Short mmCIF file of C-alpha atoms in Angstrom, two decimals:
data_model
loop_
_atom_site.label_atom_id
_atom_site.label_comp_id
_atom_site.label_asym_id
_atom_site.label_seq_id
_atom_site.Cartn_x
_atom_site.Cartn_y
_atom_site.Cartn_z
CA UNK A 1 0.00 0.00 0.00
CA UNK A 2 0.91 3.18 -0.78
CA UNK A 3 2.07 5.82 1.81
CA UNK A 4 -0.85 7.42 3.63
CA UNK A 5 -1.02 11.71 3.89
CA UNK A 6 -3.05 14.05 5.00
CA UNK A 7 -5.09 16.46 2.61
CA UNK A 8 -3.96 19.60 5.31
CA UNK A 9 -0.31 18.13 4.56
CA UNK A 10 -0.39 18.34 0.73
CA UNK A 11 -0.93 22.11 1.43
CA UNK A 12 2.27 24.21 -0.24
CA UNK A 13 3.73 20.89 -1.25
CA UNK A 14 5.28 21.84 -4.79
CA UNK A 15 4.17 20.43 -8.48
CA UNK A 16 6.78 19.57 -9.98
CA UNK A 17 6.99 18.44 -13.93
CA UNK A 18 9.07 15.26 -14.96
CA UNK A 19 11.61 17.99 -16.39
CA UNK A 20 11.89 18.79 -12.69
CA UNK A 21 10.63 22.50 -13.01
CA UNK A 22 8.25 23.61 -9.86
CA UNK A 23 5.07 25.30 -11.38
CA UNK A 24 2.89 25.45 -8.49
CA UNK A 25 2.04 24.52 -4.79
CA UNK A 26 -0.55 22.61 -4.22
CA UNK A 27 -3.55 25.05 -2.18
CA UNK A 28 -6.55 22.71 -1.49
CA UNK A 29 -7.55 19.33 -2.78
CA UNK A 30 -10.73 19.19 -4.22
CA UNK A 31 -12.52 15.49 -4.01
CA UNK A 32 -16.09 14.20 -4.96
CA UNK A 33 -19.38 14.51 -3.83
CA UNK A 34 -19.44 11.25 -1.97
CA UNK A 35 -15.25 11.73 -0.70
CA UNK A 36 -13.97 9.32 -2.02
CA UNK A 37 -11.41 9.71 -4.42
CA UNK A 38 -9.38 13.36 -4.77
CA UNK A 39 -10.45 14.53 -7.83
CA UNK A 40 -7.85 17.52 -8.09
CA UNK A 41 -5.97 20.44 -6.35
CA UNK A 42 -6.07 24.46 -6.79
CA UNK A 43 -3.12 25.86 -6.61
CA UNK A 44 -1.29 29.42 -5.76
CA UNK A 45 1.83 30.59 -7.35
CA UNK A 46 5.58 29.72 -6.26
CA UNK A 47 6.51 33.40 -5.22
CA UNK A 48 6.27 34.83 -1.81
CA UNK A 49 3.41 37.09 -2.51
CA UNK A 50 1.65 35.20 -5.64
CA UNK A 51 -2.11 34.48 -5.04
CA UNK A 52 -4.28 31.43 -6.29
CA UNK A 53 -3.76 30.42 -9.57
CA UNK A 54 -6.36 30.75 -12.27
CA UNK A 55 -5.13 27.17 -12.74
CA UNK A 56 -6.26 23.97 -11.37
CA UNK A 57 -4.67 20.82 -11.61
CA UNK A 58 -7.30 17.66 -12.20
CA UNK A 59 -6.35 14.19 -10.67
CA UNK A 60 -5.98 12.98 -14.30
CA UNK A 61 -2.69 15.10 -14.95
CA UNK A 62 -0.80 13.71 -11.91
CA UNK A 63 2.02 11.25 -12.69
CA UNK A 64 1.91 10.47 -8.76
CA UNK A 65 1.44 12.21 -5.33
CA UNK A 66 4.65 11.42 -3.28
CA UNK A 67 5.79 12.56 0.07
CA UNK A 68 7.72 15.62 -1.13
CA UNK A 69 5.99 16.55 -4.36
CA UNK A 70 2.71 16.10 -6.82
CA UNK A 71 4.49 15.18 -10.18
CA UNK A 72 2.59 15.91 -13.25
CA UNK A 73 3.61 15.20 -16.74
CA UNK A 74 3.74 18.52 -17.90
CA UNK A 75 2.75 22.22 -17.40
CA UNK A 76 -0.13 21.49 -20.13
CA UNK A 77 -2.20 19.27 -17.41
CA UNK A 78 -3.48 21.99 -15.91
CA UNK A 79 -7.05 23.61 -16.52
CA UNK A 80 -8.95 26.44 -15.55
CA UNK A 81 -9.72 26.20 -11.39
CA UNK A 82 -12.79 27.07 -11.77
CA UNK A 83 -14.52 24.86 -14.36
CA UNK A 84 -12.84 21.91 -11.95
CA UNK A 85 -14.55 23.10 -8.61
CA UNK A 86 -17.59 23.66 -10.75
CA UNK A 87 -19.43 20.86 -9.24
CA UNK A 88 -16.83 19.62 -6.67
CA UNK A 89 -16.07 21.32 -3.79
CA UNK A 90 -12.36 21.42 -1.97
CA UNK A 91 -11.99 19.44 1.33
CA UNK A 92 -11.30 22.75 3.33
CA UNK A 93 -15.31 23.82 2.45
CA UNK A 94 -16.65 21.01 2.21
CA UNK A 95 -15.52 17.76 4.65
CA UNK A 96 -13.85 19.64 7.25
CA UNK A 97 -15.80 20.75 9.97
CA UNK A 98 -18.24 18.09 8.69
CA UNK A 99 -20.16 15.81 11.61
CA UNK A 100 -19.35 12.22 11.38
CA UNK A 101 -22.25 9.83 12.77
CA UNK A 102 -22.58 6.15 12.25
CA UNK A 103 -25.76 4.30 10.59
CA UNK A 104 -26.93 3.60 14.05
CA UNK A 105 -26.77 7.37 15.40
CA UNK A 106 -23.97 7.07 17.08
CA UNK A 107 -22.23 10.92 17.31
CA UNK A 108 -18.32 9.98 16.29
CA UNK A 109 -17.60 13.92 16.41
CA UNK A 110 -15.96 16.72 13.69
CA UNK A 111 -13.58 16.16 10.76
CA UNK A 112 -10.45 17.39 11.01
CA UNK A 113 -8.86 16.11 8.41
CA UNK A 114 -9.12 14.07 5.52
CA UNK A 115 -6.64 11.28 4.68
CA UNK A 116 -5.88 10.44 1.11
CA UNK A 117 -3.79 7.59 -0.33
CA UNK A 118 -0.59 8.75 -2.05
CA UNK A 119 0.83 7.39 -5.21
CA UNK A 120 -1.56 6.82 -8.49
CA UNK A 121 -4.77 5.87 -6.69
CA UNK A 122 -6.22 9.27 -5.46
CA UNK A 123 -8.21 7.23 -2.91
CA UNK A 124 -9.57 8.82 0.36
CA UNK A 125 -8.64 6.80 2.81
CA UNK A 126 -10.43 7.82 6.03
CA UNK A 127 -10.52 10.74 7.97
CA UNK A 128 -9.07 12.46 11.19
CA UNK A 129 -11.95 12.94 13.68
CA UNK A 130 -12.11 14.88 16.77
CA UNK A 131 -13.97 12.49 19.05
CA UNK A 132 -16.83 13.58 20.66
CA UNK A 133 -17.42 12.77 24.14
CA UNK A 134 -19.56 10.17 23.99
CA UNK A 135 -16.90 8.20 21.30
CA UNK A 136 -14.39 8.67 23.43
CA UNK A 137 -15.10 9.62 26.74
CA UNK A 138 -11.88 12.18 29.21
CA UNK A 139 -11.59 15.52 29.45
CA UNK A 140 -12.15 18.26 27.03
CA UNK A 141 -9.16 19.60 26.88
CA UNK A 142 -7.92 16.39 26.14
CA UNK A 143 -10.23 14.91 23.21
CA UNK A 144 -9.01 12.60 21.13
CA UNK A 145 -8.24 12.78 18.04
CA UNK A 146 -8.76 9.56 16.70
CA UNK A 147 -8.33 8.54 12.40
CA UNK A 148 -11.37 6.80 11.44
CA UNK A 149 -11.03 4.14 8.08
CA UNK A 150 -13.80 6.01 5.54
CA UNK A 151 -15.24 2.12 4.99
CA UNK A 152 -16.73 0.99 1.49
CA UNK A 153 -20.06 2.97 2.19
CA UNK A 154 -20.40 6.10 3.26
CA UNK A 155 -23.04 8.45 2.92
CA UNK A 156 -22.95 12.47 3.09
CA UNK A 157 -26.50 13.58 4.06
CA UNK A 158 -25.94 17.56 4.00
CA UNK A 159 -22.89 18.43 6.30
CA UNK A 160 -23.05 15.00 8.06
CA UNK A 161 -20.90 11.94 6.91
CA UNK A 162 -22.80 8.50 7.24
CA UNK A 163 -20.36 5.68 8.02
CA UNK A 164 -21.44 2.12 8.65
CA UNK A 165 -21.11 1.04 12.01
CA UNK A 166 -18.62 -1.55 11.65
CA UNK A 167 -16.44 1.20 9.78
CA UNK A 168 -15.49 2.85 13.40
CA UNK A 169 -14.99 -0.29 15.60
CA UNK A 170 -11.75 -0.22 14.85
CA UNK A 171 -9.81 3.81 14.96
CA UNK A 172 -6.48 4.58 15.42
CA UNK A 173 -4.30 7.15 17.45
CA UNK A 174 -1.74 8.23 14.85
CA UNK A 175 -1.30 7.51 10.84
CA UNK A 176 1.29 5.05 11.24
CA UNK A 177 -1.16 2.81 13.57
CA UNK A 178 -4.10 4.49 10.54
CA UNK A 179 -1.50 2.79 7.97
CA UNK A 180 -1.52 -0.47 9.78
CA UNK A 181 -5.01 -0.89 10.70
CA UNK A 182 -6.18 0.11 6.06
CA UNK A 183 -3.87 -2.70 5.40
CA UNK A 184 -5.23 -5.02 7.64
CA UNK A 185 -1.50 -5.54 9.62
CA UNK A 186 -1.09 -5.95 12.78
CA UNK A 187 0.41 -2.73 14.16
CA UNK A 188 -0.20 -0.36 17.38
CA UNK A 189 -3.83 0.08 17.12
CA UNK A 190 -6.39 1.00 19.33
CA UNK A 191 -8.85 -2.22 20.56
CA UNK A 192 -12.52 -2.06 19.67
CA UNK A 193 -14.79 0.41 21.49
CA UNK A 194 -17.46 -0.72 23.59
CA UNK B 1 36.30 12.62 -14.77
CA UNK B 2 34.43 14.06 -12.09
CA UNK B 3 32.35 17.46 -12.41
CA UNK B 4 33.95 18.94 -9.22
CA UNK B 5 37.49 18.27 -10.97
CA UNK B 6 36.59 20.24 -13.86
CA UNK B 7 35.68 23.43 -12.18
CA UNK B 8 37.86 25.98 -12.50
CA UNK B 9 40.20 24.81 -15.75
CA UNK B 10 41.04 26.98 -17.48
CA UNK B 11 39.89 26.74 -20.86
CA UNK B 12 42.05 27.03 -23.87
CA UNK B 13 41.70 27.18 -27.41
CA UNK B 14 44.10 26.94 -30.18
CA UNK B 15 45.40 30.17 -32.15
CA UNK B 16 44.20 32.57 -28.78
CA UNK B 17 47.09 33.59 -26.52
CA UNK B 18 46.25 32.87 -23.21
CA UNK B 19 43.53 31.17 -21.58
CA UNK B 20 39.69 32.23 -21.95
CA UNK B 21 38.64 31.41 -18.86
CA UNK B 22 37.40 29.14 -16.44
CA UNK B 23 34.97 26.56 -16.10
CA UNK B 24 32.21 27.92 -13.82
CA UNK B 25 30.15 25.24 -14.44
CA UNK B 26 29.11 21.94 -16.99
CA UNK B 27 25.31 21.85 -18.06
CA UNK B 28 24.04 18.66 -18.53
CA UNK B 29 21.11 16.99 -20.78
CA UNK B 30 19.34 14.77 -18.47
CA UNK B 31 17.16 13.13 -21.37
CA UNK B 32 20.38 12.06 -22.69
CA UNK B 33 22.88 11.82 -19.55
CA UNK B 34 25.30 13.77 -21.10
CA UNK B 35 27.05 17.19 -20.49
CA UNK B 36 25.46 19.02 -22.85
CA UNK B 37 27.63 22.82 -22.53
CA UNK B 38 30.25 24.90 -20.87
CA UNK B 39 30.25 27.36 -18.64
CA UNK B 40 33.13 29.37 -18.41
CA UNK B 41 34.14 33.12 -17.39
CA UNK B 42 36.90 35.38 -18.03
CA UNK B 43 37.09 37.34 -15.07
CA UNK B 44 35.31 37.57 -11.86
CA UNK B 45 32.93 40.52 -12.61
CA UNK B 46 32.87 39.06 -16.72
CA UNK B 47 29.74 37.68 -18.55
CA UNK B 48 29.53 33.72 -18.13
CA UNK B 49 29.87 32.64 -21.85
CA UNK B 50 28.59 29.23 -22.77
CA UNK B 51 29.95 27.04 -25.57
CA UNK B 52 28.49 23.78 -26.30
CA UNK B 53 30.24 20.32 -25.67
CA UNK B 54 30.86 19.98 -29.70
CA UNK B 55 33.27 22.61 -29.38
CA UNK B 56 35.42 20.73 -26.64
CA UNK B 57 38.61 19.04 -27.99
CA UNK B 58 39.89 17.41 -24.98
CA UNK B 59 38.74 18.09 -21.38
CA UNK B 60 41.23 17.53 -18.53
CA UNK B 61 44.38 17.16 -17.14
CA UNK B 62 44.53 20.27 -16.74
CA UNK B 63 42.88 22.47 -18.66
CA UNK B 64 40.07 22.23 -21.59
CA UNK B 65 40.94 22.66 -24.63
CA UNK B 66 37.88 23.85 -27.35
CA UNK B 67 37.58 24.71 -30.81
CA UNK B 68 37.37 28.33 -31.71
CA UNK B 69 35.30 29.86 -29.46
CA UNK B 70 31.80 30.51 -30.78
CA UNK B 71 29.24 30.71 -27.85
CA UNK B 72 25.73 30.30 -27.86
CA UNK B 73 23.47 32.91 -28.52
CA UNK B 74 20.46 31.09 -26.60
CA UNK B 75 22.13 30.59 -23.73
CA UNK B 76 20.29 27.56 -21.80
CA UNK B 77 19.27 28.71 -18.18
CA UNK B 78 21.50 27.67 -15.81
CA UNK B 79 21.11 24.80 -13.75
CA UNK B 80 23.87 23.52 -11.60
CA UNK B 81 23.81 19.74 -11.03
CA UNK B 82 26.05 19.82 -8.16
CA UNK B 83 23.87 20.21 -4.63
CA UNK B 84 20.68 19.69 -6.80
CA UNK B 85 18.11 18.03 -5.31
CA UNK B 86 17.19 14.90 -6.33
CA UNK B 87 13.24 13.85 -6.53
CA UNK B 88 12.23 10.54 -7.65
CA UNK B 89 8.75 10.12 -10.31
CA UNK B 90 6.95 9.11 -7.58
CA UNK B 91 7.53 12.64 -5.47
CA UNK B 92 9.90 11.38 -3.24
CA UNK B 93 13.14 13.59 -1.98
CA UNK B 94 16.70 11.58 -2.00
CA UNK B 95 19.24 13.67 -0.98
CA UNK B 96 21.45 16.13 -3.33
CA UNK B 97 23.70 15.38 -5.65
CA UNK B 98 27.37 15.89 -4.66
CA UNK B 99 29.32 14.81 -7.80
CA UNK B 100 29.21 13.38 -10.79
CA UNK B 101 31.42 11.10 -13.04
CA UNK B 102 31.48 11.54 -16.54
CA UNK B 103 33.58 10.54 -19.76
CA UNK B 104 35.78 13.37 -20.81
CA UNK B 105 36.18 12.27 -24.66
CA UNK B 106 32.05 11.77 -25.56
CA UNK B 107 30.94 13.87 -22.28
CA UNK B 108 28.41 11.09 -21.52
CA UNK B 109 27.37 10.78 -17.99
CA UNK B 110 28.92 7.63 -15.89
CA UNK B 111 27.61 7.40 -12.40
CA UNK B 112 26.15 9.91 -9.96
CA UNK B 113 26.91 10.24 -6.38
CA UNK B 114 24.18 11.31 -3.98
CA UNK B 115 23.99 11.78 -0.36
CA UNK B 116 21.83 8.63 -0.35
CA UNK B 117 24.50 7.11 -2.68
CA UNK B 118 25.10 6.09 -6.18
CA UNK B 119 22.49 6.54 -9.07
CA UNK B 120 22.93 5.18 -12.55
CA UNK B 121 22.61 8.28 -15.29
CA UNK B 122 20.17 5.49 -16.94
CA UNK B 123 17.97 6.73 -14.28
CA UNK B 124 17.71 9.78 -15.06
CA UNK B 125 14.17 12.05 -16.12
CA UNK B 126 14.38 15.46 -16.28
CA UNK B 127 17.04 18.22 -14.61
CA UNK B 128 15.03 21.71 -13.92
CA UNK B 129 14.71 24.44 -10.92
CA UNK B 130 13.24 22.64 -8.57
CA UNK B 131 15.40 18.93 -8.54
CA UNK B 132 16.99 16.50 -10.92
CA UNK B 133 13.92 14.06 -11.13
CA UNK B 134 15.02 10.54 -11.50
CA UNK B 135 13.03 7.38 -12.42
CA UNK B 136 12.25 5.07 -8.99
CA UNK B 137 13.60 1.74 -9.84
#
């Protein structure tokens, strides 16, 4: 499997051409209506002061998203930002901030954060969740922040995210236990919740 | 020979007393893996002029000797291999580049040497302004 980021982390990483010219940093990631696969990024410009780009990059133009860079074929991938984000929204005004709940009611708490599959796939992967209290019950000031797999069906009924509730039995503390627990290896994982 | 050897010969060419200056810098054509021009400058506060690798007679020990000078109008923009950083096709970072071995008769490119150790110039992508982009395996 293919390393696992964060959409917050792909913020001001650099796209970078095969020739191995920087044309852009990556500003948002836009994904579908349903989050599940990262349909593109907007982008601002490489100087200090440059603004968003008039550009947007579409998933379909990226050679591969790696840990230190989007690669795209060329500088002729890109398309106009605004005919991409059209009819898709980026994760920034649309997921985050978003309630998750299971099928059964249960209140999981607030996205955070959405994590995405690196690589060629483009898949979302799951999603960083500040518990609520009733998911995972201590003190305020110390709420978890737990990464919750996205599962095969998931349903977004206005700013709410439906998961199944076998989808959240299992969480995990920190991406690298998130990483183990996608892939199905044993790894340092959190136990199922009661 | 490596690239770190070769700056700062001076360059020589046949018929011109004296030499024209020094290497600055080789440019390289990563589609190919060669060294693809010369950079060289007369003084410190002189123009870089470039001449292409065509014009090289010999390079090394010692100095470089070229043809008769005739620099390139369209000067290529610069981009130093040496401390480049080096990005694989699937967007990961490994390490800069710290020298580079190549053939001084044909100018082709024999091994590069990274801080994460030796490439193969077979490897190699694309060289631009952000990092030398190399394929992963």
């Amino acid at each position: 499997m293919n390393e696992l980021m964060t959409a917050r982390s792909l913020t001001t990483r650099p796209v970078v051409t095969l020739g191995g010219d920087a044309v852009a940093h990556v500003k948002d990631t836009v994904c579908d209506a349903s989050a599940a696969r990262i349909t593109g990024f907007t982008l601002t410009g490489r100087g200090l002061l440059s603004g968003p780009l008039k550009e947007g990059l579409p998933w379909s133009a990226v050679y591969a998203l790696g840990h230190d860079a989007v690669m795209v074929r060329g500088r002729r991938g890109l398309v106009s930002a605004a005919a991409m984000t059209a009819h898709q929204q980026t994760v920034r005004a649309r997921v985050l901030g978003a309630r998750v709940v299971t099928e059964a009611g249960t209140e999981v708490g607030t996205v955070l954060d959405v994590v995405v599959e690196g690589g060629t796939g483009g898949r979302v992967v799951g999603f960083r969740v500040a518990a609520s209290r009733g998911f995972a019950p201590g003190p305020t000031r110390h709420r978890r922040r737990v990464y919750v797999p996205r599962g095969e069906t998931l349903e977004v009924a206005g700013r709410a995210l439906v998961l199944p509730g076998e989808a959240v039995r299992h969480v995990a503390d920190d991406l690298s236990g998130f990483t183990a627990l996608v892939c199905g290896v044993p790894g340092v994982r959190r136990g199922s919740l009661p | 020979m490596l690239f770190s050897e070769a700056r700062g010969l001076p360059v020589t060419a046949p018929g011109v007393a004296g030499p024209l200056g020094t290497v600055t810098s080789l440019g390289v054509d990563a589609a190919s893996a060669r060294v693809s021009h010369v950079r060289l400058r007369a003084g410190r506060l002189r123009r870089e002029t470039v001449l292409p690798w065509d014009s090289v007679l010999t390079a090394g020990p010692g100095a470089v000797r070229v043809r008769a000078p005739a620099p390139l109008e369209q000067a290529p923009p610069r981009r130093e291999l040496l401390g480049h950083r080096v990005l694989t096709d699937t967007g990961t970072e490994q390490g800069t580049v710290l020298d580079a071995a190549f053939d001084p008769a044909t100018g082709r490119l024999l091994a590069l040497f990274t801080s994460r150790g030796e490439l193969s110039p077979a490897r190699l992508l694309g060289l631009g302004d952000h990092a030398l982009v190399v394929r992963a395996y």
